Coordinates of C-alpha atoms in Angstrom, one line a residue:
X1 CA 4.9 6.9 29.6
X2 CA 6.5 3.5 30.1
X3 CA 9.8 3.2 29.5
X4 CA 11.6 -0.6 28.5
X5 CA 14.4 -1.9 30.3
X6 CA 18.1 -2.8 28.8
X7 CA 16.5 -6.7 29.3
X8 CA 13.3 -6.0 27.5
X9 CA 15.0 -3.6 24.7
X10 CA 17.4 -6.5 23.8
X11 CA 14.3 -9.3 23.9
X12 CA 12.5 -7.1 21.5
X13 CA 15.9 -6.6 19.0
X14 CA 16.2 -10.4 19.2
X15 CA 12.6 -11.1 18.5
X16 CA 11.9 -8.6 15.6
X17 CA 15.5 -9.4 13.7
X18 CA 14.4 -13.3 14.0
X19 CA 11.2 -12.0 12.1
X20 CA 12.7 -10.4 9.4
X21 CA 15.6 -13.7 9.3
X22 CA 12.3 -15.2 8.5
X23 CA 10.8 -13.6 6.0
X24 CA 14.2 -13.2 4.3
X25 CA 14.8 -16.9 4.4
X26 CA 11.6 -18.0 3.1
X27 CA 10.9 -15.8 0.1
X28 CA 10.7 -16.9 -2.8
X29 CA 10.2 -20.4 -1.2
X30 CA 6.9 -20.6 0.7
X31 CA 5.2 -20.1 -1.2
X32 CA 7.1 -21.0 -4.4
X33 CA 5.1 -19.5 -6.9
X34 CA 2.5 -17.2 -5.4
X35 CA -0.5 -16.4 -7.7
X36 CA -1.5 -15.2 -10.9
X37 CA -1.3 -11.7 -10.0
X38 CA 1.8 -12.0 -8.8
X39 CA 3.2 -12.9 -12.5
X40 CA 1.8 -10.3 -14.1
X41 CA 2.8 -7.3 -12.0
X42 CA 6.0 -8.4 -11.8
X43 CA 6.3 -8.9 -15.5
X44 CA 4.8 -5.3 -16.3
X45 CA 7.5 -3.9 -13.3
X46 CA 9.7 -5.9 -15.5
X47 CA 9.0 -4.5 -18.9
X48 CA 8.8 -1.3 -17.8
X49 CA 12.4 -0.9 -16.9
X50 CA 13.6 -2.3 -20.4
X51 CA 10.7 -0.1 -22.3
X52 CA 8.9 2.7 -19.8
X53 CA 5.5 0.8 -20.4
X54 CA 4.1 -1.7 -17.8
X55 CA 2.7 -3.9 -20.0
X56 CA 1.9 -7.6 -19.8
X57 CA 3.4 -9.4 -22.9
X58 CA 1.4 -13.0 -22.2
X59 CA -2.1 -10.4 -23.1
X60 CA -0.5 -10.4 -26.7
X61 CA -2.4 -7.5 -28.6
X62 CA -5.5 -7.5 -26.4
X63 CA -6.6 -3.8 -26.7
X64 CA -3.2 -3.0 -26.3
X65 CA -2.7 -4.6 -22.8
X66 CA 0.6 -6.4 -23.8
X67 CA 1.8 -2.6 -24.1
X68 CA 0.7 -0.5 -21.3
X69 CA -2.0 -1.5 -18.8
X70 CA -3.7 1.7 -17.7
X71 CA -4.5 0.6 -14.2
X72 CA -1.0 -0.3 -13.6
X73 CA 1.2 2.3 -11.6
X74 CA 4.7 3.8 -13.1
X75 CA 5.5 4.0 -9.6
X76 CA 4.5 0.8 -8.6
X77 CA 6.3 -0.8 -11.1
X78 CA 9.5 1.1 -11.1
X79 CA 9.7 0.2 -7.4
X80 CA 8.4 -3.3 -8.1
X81 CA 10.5 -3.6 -10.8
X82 CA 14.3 -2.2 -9.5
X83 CA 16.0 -5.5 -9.0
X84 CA 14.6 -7.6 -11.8
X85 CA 15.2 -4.7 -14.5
X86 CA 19.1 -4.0 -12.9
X87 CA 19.9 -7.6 -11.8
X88 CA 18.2 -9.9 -13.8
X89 CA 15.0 -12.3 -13.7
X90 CA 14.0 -14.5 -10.6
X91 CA 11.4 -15.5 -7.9
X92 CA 13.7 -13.6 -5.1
X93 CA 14.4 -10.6 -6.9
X94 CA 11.1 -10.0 -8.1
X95 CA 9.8 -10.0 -4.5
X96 CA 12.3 -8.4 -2.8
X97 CA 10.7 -5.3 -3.0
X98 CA 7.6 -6.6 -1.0
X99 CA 9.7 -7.8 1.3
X100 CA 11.5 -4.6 1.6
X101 CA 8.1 -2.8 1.6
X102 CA 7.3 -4.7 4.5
X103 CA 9.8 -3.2 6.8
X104 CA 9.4 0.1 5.4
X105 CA 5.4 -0.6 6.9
X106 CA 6.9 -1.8 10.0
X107 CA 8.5 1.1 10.5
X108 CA 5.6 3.2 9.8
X109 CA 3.3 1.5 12.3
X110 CA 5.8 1.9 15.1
X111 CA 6.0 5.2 14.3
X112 CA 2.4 5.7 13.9
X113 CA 2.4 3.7 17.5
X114 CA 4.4 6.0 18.9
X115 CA 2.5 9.2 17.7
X116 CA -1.1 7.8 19.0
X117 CA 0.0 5.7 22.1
X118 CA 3.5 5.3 23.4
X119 CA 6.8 2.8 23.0
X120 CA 5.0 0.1 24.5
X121 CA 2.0 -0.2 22.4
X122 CA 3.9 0.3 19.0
X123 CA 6.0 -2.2 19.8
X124 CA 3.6 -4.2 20.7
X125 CA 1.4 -3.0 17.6
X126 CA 4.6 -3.2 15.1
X127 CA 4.8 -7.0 16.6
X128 CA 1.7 -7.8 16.2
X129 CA 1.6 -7.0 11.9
X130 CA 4.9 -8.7 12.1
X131 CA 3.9 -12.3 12.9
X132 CA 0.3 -12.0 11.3
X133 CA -0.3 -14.4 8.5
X134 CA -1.2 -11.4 6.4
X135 CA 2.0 -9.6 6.7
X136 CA 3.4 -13.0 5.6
X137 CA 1.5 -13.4 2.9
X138 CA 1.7 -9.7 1.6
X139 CA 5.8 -9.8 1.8
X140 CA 5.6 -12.9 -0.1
X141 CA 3.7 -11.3 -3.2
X142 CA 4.4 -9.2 -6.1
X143 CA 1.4 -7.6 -6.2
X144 CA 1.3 -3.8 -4.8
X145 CA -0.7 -4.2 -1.9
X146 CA 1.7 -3.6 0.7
X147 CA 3.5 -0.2 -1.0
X148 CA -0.2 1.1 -1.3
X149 CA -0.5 0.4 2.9
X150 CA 3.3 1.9 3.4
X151 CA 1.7 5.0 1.7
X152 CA -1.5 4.7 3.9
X153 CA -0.2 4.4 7.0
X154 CA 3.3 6.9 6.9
X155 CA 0.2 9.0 5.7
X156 CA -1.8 8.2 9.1
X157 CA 1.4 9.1 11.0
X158 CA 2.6 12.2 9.2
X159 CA -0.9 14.0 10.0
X160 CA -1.2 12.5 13.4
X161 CA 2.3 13.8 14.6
X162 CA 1.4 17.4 13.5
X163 CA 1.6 19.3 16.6
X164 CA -1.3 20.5 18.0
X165 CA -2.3 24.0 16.9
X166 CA 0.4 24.1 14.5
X167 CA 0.4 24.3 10.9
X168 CA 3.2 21.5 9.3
X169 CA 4.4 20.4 5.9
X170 CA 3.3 16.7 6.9
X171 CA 0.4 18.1 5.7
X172 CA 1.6 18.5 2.4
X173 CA 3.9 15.4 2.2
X174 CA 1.1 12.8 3.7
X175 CA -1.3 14.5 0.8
X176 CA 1.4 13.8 -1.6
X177 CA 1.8 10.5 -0.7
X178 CA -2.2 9.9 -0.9
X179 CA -2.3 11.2 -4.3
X180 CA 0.6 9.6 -5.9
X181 CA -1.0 6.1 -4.1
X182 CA -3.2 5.7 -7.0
X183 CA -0.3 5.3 -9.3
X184 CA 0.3 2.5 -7.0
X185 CA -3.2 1.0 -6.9
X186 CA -6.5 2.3 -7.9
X187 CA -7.8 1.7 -4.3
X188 CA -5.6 4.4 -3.3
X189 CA -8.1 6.5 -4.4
X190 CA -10.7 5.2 -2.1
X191 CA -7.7 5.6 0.8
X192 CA -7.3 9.1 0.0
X193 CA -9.6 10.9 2.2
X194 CA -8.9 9.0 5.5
X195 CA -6.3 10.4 6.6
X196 CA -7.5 14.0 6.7
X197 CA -10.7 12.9 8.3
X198 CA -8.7 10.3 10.8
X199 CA -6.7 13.8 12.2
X200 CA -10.1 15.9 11.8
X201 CA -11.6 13.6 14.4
X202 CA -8.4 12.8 16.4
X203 CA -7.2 16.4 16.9
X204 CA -9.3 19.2 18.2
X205 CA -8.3 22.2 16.0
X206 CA -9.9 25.5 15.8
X207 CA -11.7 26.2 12.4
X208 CA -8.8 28.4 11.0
X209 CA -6.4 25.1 11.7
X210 CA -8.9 22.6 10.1
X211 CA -9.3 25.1 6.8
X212 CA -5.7 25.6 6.6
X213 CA -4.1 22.1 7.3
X214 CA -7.1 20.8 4.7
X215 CA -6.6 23.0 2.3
X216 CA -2.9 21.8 2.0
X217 CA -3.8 18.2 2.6
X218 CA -6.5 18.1 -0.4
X219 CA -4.2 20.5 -2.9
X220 CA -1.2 18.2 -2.5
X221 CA -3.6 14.8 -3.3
X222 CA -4.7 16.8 -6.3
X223 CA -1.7 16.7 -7.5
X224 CA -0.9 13.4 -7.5
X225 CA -4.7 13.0 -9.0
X226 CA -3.6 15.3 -11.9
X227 CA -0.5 13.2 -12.5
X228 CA -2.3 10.5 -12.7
X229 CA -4.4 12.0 -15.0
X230 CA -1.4 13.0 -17.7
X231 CA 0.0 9.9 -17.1
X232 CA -2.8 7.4 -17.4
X233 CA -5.9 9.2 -19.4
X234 CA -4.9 12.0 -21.5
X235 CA -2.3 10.5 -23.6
X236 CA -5.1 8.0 -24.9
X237 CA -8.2 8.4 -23.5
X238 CA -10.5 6.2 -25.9
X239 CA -7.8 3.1 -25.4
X240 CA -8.1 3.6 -20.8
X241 CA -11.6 3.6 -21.4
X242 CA -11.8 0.4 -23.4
X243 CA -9.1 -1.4 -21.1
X244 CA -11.6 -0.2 -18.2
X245 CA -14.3 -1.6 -19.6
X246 CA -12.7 -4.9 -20.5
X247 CA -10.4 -5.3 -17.7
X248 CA -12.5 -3.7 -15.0
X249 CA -16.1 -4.1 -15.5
X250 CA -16.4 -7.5 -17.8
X251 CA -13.1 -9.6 -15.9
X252 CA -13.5 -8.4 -12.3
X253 CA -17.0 -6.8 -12.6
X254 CA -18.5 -3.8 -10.8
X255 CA -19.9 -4.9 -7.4
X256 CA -21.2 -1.8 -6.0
X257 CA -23.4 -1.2 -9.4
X258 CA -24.5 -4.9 -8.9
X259 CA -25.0 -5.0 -5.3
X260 CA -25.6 -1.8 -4.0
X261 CA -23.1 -0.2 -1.0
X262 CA -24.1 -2.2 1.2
X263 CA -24.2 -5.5 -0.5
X264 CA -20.9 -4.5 -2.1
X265 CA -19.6 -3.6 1.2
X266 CA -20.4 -6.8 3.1
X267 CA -19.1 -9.1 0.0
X268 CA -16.0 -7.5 -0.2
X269 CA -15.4 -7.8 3.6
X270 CA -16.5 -11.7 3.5
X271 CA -14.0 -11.9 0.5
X272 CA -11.0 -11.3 2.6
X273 CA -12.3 -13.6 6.0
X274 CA -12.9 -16.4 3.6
X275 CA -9.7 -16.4 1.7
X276 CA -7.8 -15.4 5.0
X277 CA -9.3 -18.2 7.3
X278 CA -10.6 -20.6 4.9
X279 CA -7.9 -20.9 2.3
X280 CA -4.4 -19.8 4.5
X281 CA -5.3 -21.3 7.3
X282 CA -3.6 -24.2 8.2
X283 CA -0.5 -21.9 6.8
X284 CA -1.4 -19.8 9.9
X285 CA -1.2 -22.5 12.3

């Protein structure tokens, strides 16, 4: 274990509050207005502090989107949301959470750093996601991307600082987390399962430790599964699966029932090179 020097503690300080100076000082000015998206999460966070129903009021009466928007998280948009519904409309406030979100993630990764590797290498880890393009971009949006990787990776680190051949109750909090992240975004869903299989293959439990740390993992993401459930189906199940079908499969289409896994997989992952590298690029630079 390597430990830092007074010098090289104080470098550090100096270069990550610099970073966040940064990001503080540019948001809500580079860019100025970010993307489509980003308008209409924030106005469903927005509505859904004046009314309890993340809606999006430029959809009008479109199968009642201008109303509630079924994919859209309560959570997300009450923490999306805060600052615009207490303090009133603007480009800053309505991505101050994000921005917020982003230390929050920061924090995680250093701790997740720390859990894996040592001081050194989260630092040099939590640096690293600091001064990436992405992180810019993703602290710079109102979209709920970034909460849905703060739930990921606190996640990560909650079952890879159980200690070994113990049963914990980061167990239950990282499968809480889990299932509560597909109130933030659907893809949390998909995101679900790797934690549990990240500290099956990182720690080498007995069976008895596997069943019993699993079991509490997977009943705590049901949970959040079933409150998504009451929250986004139940009440109206015939209007979810119209929006579903509208908003899902005829606007953004279904690629894995067009392409196939693989196809799917390998588009998606082209998807993000080419708008990273081909689109931000000269932001990077």
């Amino acid at each position: 274990m390597f430990e830092l020097s007074l010098q090289n503690r104080v470098f550090f300080w100096i270069i990550f509050m610099s970073l966040i100076g940064f990001h503080l000082a540019t948001l809500g000015r580079v860019p100025a207005i970010p993307a489509s998206d980003d308008g209409a999460y924030a106005a469903a966070a927005f509505q859904f502090w004046h009314t309890g129903h993340p809606g999006i009021p430029g959809f009008k009466n479109v199968l009642d989107l201008q109303h509630d928007v079924f994919v859209f998280g309560r959570t997300a948009a009450a923490l999306q949301g805060i600052f615009i519904g207490f303090f009133g409309v603007s480009l800053f406030k309505g991505l101050l959470p994000s921005f917020l979100g982003g230390i929050w993630l920061l924090g995680a990764t250093y701790a997740l750093g720390r859990a894996l590797w040592d001081k050194i290498l989260a630092i040099v880890a939590t640096l690293i996601l600091g001064l990436s393009g992405i992180f810019f971009i993703a602290t710079h949006s109102a979209r709920p991307d970034l909460l849905l990787a703060c739930y990921w990776i606190t996640a990560l680190y909650l079952v890879s600082s159980v200690e070994p051949g113990k049963w914990s109750v980061r167990f239950l909090w990282a499968g809480l987390l889990m299932g509560f992240s597909g109130d933030v975004h659907l893809n949390g869903f998909l995101l679900a399962p790797i934690p549990l299989l990240f500290w099956f293959f990182y720690r080498r439990e007995n069976l008895r430790r596997r069943i019993l740390g699993g079991t509490t993992y997977l009943i705590a993401v049901g949970v959040g599964v079933v409150f998504w459930f009451v929250i986004h189906y139940w009440p109206n199940p015939e209007a979810f699966l119209q929006q579903i079908k509208f908003f899902g499969g005829q606007t953004h289409g279904i690629r894995i029932v067009n392409l196939g896994f693989l196809g799917a997989f390998h588009e998606e992952i082209q998807r993000h090179l080419a708008w990273f590298w081909e689109a931000r690029f000269h932001r990077h630079l």
